[in-house]
PDB file of C-alpha atoms and ligand atoms in Angstrom:
ATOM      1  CA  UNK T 168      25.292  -8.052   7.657  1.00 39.00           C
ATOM      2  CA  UNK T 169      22.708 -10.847   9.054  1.00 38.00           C
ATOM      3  CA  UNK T 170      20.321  -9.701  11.075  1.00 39.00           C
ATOM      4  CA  UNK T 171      19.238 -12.031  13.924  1.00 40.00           C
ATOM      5  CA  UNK T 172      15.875 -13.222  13.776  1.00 39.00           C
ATOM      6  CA  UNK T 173      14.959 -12.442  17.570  1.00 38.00           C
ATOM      7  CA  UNK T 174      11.119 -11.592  16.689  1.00 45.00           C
ATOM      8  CA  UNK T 175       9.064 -10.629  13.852  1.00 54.00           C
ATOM      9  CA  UNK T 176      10.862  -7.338  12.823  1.00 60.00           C
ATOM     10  CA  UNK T 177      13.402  -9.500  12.773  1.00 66.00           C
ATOM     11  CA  UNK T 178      16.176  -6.222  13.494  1.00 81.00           C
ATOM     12  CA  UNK T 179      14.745  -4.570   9.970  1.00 89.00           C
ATOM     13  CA  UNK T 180      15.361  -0.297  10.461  1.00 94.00           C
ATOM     14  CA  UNK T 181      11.835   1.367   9.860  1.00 96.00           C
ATOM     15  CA  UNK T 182      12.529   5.272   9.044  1.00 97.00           C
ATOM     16  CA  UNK T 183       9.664   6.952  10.818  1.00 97.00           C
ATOM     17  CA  UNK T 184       9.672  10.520   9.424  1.00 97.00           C
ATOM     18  CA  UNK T 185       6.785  12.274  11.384  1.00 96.00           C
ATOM     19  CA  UNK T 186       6.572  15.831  12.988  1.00 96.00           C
ATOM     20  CA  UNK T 187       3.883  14.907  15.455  1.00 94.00           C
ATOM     21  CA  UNK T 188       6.387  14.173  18.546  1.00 94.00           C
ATOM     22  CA  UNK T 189       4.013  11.714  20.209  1.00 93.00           C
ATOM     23  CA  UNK T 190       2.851  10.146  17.668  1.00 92.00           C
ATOM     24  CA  UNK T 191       6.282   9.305  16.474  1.00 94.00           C
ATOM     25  CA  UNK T 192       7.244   8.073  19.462  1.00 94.00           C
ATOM     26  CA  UNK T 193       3.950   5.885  19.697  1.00 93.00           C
ATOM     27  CA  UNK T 194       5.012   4.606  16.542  1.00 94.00           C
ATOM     28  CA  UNK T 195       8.784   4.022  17.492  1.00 95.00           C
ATOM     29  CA  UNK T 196       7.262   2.117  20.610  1.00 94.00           C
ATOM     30  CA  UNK T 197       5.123  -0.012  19.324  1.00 92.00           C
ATOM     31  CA  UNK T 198       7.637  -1.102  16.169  1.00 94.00           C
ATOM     32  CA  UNK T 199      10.601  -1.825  18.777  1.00 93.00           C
ATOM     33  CA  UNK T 200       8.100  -3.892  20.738  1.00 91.00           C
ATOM     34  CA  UNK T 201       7.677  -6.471  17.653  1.00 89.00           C
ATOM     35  CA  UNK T 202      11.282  -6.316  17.007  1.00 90.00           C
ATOM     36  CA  UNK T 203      12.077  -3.249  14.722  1.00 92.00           C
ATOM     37  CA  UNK T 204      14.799  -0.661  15.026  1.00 94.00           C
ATOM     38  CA  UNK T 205      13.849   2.454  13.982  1.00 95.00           C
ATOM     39  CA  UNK T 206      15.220   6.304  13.721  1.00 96.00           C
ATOM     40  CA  UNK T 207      13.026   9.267  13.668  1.00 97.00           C
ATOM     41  CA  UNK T 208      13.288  11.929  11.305  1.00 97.00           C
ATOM     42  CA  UNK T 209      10.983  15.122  12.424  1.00 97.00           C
ATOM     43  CA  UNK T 210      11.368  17.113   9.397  1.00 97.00           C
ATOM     44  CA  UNK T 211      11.130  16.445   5.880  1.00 96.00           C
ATOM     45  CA  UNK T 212      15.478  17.332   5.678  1.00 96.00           C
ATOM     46  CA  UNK T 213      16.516  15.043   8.437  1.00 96.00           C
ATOM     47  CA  UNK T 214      14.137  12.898   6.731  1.00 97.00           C
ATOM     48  CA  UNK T 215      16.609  12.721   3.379  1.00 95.00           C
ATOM     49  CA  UNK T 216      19.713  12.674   5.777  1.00 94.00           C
ATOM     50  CA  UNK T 217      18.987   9.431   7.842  1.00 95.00           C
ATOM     51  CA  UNK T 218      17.393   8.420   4.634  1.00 94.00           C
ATOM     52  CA  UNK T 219      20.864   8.349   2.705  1.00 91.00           C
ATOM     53  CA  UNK T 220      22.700   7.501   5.934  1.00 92.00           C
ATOM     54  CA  UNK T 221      20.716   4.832   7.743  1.00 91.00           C
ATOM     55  CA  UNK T 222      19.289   2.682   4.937  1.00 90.00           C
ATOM     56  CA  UNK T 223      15.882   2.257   6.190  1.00 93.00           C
ATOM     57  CA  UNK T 224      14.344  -1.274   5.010  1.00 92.00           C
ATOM     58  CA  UNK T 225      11.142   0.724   4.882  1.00 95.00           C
ATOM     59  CA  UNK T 226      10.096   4.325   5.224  1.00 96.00           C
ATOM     60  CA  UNK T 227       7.005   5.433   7.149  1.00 97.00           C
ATOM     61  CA  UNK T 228       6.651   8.966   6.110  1.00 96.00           C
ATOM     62  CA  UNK T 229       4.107  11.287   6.975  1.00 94.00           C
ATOM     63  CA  UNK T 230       3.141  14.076   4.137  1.00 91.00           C
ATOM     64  CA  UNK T 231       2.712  17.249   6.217  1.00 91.00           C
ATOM     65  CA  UNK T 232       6.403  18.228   7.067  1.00 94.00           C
ATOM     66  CA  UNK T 233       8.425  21.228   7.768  1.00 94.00           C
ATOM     67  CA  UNK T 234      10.950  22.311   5.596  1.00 93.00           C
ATOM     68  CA  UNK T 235      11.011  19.396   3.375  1.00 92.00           C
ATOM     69  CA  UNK T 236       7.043  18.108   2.442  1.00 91.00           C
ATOM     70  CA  UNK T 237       6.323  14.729   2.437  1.00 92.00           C
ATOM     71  CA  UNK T 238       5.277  14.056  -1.692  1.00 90.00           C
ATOM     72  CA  UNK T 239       8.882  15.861  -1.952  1.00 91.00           C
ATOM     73  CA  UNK T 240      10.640  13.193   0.070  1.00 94.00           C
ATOM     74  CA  UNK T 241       8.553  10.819  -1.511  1.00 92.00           C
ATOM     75  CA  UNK T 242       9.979  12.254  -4.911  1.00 88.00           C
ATOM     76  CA  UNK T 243      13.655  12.186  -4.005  1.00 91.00           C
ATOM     77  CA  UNK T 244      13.623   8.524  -1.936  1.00 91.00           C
ATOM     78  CA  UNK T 245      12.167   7.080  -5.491  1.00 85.00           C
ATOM     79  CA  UNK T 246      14.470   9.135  -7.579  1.00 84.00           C
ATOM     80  CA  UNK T 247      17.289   6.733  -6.318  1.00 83.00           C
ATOM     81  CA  UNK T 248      15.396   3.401  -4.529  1.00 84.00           C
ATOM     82  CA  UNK T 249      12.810   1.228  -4.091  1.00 82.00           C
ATOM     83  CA  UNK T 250      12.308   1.024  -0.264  1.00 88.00           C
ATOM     84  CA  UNK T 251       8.922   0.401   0.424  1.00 90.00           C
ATOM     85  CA  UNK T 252       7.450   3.863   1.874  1.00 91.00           C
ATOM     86  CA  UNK T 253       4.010   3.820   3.430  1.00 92.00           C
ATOM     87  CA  UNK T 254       2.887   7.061   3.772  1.00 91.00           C
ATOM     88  CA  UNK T 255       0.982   8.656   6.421  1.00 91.00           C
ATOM     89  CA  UNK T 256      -1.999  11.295   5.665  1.00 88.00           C
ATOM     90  CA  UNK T 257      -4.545  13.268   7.147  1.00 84.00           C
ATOM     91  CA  UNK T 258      -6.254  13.837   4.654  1.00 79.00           C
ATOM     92  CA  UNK T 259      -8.052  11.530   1.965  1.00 76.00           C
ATOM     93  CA  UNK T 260      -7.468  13.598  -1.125  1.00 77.00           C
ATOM     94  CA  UNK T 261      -3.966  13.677  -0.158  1.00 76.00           C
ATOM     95  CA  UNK T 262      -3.912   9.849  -1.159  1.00 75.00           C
ATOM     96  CA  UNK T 263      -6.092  10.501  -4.351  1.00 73.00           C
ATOM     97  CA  UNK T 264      -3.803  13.114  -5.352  1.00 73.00           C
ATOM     98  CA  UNK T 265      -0.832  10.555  -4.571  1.00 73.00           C
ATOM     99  CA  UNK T 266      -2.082   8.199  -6.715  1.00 70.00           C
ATOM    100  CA  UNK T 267      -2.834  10.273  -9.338  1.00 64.00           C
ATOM    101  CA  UNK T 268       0.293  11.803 -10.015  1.00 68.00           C
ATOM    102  CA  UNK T 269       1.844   7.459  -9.868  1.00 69.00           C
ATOM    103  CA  UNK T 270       4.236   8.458  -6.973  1.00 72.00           C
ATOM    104  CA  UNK T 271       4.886   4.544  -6.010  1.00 74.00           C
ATOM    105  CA  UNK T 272       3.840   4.581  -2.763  1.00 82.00           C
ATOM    106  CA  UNK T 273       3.372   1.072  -0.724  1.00 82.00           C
ATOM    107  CA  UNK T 274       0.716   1.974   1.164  1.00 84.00           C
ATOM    108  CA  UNK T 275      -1.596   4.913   2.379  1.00 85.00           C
ATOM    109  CA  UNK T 276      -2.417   4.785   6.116  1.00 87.00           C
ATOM    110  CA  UNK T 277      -5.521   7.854   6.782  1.00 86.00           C
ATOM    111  CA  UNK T 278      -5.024   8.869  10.345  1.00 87.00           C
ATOM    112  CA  UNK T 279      -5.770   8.724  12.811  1.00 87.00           C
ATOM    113  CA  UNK T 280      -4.554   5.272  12.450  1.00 85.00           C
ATOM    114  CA  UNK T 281      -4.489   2.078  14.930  1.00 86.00           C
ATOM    115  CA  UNK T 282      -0.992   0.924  16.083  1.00 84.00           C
ATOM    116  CA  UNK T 283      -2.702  -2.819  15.244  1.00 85.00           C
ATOM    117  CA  UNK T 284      -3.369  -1.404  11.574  1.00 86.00           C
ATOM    118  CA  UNK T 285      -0.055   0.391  10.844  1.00 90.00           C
ATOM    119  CA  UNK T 286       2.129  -3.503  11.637  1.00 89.00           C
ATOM    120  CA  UNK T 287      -0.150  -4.700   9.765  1.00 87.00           C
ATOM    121  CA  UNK T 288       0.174  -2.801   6.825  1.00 88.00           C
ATOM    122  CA  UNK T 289       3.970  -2.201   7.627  1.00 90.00           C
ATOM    123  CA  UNK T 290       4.701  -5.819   7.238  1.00 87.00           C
ATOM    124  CA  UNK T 291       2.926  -6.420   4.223  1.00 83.00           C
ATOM    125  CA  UNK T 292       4.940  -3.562   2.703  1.00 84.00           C
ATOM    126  CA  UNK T 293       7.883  -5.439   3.627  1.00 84.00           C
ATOM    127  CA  UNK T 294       6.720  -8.907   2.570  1.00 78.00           C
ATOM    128  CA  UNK T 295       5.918  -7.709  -0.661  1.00 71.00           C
ATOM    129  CA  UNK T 296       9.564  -5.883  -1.333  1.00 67.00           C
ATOM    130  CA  UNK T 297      11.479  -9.301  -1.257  1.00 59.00           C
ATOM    131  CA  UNK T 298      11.815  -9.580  -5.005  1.00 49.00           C
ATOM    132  CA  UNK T 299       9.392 -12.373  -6.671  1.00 41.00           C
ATOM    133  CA  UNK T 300      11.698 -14.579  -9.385  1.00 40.00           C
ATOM    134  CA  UNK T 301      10.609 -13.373 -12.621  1.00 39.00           C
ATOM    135  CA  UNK T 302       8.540 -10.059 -11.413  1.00 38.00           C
ATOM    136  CA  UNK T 303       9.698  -6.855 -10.120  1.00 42.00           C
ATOM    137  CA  UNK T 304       8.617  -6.084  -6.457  1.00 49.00           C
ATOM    138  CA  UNK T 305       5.955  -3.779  -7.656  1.00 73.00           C
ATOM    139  CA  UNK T 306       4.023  -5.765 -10.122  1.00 85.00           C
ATOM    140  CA  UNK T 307       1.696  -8.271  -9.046  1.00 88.00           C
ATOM    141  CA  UNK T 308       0.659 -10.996 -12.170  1.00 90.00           C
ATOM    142  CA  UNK T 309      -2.478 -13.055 -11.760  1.00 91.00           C
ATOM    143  CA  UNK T 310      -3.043 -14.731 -14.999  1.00 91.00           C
ATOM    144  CA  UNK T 311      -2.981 -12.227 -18.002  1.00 91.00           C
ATOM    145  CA  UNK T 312      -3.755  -9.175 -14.817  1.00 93.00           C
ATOM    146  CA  UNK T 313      -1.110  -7.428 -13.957  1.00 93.00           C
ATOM    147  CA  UNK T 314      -1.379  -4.705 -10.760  1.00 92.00           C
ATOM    148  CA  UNK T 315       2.045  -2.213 -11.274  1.00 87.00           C
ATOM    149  CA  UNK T 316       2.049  -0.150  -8.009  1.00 80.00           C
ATOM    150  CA  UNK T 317       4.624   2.017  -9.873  1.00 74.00           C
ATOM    151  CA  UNK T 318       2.477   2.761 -12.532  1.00 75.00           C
ATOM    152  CA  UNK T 319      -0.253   2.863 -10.297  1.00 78.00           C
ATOM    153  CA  UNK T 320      -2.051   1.038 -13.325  1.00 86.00           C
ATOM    154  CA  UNK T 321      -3.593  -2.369 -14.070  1.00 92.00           C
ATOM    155  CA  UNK T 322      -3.268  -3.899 -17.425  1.00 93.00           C
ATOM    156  CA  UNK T 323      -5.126  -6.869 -18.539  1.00 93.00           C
ATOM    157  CA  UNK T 324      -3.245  -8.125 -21.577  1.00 91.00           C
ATOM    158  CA  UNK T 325      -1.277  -5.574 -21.880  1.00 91.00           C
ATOM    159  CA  UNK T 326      -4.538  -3.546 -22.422  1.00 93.00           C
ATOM    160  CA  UNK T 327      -4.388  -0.394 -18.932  1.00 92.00           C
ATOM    161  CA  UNK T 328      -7.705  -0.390 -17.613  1.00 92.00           C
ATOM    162  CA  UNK T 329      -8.654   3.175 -16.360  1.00 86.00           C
ATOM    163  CA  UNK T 330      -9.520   3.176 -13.032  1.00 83.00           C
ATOM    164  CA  UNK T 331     -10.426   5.261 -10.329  1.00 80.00           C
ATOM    165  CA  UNK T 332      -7.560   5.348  -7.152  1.00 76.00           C
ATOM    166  CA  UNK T 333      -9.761   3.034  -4.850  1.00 78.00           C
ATOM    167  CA  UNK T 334     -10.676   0.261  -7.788  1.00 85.00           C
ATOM    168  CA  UNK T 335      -7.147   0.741  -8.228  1.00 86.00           C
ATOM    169  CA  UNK T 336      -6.627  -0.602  -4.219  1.00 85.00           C
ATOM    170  CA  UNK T 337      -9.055  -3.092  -5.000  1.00 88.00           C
ATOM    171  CA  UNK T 338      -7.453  -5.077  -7.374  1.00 91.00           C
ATOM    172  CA  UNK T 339      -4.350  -5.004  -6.132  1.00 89.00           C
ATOM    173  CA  UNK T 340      -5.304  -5.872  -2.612  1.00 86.00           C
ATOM    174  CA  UNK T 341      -7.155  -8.490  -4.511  1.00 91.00           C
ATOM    175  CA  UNK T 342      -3.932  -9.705  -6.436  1.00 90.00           C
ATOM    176  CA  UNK T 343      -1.919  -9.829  -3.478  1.00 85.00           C
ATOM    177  CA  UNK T 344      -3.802 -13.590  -2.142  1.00 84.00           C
ATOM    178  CA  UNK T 345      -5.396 -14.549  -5.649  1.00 86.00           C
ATOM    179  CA  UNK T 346      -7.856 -17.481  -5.032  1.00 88.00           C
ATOM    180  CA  UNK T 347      -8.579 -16.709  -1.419  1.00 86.00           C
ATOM    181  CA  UNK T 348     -11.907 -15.466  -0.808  1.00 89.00           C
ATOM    182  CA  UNK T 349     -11.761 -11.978   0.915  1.00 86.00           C
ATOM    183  CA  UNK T 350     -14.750 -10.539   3.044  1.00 85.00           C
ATOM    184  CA  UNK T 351     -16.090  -7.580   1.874  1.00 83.00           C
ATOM    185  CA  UNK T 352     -15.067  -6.054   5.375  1.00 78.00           C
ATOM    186  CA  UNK T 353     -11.525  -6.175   4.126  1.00 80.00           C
ATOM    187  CA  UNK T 354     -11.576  -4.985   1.027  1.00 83.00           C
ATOM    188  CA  UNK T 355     -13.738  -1.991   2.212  1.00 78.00           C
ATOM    189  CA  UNK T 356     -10.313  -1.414   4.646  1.00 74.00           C
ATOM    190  CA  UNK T 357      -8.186  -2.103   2.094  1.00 76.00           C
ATOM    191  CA  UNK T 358      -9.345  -0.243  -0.821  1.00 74.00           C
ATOM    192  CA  UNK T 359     -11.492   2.538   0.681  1.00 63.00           C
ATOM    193  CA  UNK T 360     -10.331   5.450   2.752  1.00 54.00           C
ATOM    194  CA  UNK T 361     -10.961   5.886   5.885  1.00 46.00           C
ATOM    195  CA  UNK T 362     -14.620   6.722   6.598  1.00 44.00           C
ATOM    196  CA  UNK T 363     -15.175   7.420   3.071  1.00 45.00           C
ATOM    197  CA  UNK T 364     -18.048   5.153   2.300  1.00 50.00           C
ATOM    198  CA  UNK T 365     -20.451   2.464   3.009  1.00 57.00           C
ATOM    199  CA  UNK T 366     -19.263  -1.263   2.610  1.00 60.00           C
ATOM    200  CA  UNK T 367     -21.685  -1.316  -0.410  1.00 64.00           C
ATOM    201  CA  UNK T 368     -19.367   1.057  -2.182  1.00 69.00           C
ATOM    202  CA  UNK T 369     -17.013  -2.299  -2.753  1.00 79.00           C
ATOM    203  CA  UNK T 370     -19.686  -3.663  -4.822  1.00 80.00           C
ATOM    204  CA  UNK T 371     -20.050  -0.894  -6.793  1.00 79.00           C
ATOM    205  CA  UNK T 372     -16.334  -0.655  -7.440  1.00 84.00           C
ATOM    206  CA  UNK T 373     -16.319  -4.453  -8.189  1.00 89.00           C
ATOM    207  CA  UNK T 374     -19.231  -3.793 -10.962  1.00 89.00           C
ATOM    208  CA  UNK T 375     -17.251  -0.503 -12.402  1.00 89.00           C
ATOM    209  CA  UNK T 376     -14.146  -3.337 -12.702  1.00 91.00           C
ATOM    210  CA  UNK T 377     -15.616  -5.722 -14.262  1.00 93.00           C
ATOM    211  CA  UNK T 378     -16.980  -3.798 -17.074  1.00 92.00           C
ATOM    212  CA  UNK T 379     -13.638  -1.937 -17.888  1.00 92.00           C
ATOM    213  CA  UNK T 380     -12.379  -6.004 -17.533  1.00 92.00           C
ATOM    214  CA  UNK T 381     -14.543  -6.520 -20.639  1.00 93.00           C
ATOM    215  CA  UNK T 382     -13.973  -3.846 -22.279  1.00 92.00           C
ATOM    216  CA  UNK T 383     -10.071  -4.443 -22.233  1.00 92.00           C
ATOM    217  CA  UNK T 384     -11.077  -7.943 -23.741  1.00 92.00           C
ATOM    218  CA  UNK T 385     -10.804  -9.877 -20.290  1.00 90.00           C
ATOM    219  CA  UNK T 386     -13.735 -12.273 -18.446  1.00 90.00           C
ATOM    220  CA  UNK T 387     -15.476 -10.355 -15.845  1.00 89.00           C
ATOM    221  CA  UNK T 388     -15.640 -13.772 -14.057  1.00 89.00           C
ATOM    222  CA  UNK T 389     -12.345 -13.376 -13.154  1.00 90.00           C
ATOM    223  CA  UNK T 390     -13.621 -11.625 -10.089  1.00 92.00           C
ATOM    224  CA  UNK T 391     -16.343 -13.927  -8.482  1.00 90.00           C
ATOM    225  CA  UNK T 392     -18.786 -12.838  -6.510  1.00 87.00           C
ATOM    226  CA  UNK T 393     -18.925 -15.511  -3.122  1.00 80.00           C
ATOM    227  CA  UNK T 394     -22.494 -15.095  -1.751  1.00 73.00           C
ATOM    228  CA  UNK T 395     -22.859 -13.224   1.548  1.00 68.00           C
ATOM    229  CA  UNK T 396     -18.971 -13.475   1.978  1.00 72.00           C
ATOM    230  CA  UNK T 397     -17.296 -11.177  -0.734  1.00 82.00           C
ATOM    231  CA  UNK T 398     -15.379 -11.621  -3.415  1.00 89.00           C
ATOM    232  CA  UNK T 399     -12.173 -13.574  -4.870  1.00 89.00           C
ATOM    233  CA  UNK T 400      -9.727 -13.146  -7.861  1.00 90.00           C
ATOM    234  CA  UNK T 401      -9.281 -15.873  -9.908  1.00 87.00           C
ATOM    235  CA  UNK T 402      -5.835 -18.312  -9.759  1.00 82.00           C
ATOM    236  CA  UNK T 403      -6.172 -19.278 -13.641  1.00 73.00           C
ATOM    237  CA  UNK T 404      -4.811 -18.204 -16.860  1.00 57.00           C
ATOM    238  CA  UNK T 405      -7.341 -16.038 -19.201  1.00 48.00           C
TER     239      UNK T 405
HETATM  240 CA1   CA L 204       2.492  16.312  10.055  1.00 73.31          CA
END
């Protein structure tokens, strides 16, 4: 098969698996308008079904579902793939809990969530699942710092740091661009749920890092502080 590239979709099948009729079909509309296909899966079941039978390139897939619950799908999509899945919540602790138990999730979306936000993040999710030579999908390397989404865990060295879920979104949103500088705006998206905290909460999960950096043996320097802007991972073998 060879998909045409008519737009930025470019024909991939997203698999949204969401009970909430209209916002499914929101969703549906607004991934066909950038070029996706999709199929819609209302209950956690169907969800497995069009799972095995359609092939999704990636799986939206929200966690409260009849019949079937979402961490349940979750379970049985990773038993046999690695589709990206980027799961949609409404609750926080629902994503803590997630990323406690190392599920290997993409991506947590909070709702409610804007249609801008959700391509976003669906495309990254897709980006990042075209295998990188010499690294699995899921593991991000930036010098001797390595971000497993699988694991959910961050080694330096070899050495896991112990981290908390949204230091844990840090770094690896950090590790997806190393050497750009990224305003603390985005990582407070990126790393904190929804309407969680204050944009100063960053900083304190940058401090928390850096200490359990040097206490695994790396440089905290690794993650430079850019004045009034934000912060950036070092590009550089340590
Ligand atoms: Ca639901």
């Amino acid at each position: 098969m060879n998909p045409q590239p008519n737009a930025q979709g470019r024909g991939q099948l997203v698999l949204v698996v969401e009970d909430e009729a209209t916002l499914a079909e929101t969703i549906e509309l607004y991934l066909r308008h950038e070029g996706f296909r999709t199929e819609r899966a209302a209950d956690g079941e169907r969800a497995l079904e069009l799972f095995r039978a359609a092939r999704p390139d990636l799986v939206l897939l929200d966690l409260g579902l009849p019949k079937v619950d979402g961490m349940e799908v979750l379970r049985r999509i990773r038993a046999s793939s690695d589709v990206p899945v980027v799961i949609l919540t409404a609750r926080t602790e629902e994503v803590d809990e997630l990323l406690g138990l190392g599920m290997g999730a993409d991506d947590y979306l909070v709702k409610p969530v804007s249609a801008r936000k959700l391509l976003a993040r669906v495309k990254v999710a897709l980006r990042r699942s075209v295998p990188v030579e010499g690294a699995g999908p899921e593991v991000l390397r930036v010098g001797a710092l390595e971000v497993d989404a699988y694991r959910v865990e961050v080694r330096y060295a070899g050495t896991p740091l112990e981290l908390t879920p949204s230091e844990f979104k840090l770094v690896q949103h950090m590790a997806r661009t190393p050497g750009r500088v990224i305003e603390r705006a985005e990582l407070y998206e990126a790393a904190i749920p929804d309407g969680d905290a204050l944009e100063r909460a960053v900083d304190i999960h940058v401090v928390n890092l850096r200490r359990k950096l040097r206490e695994a043996g790396g440089d905290e320097r690794l993650i430079r502080t850019v004045r009034g802007r934000g912060y950036v991972l070092e590009d550089r073998a340590a």
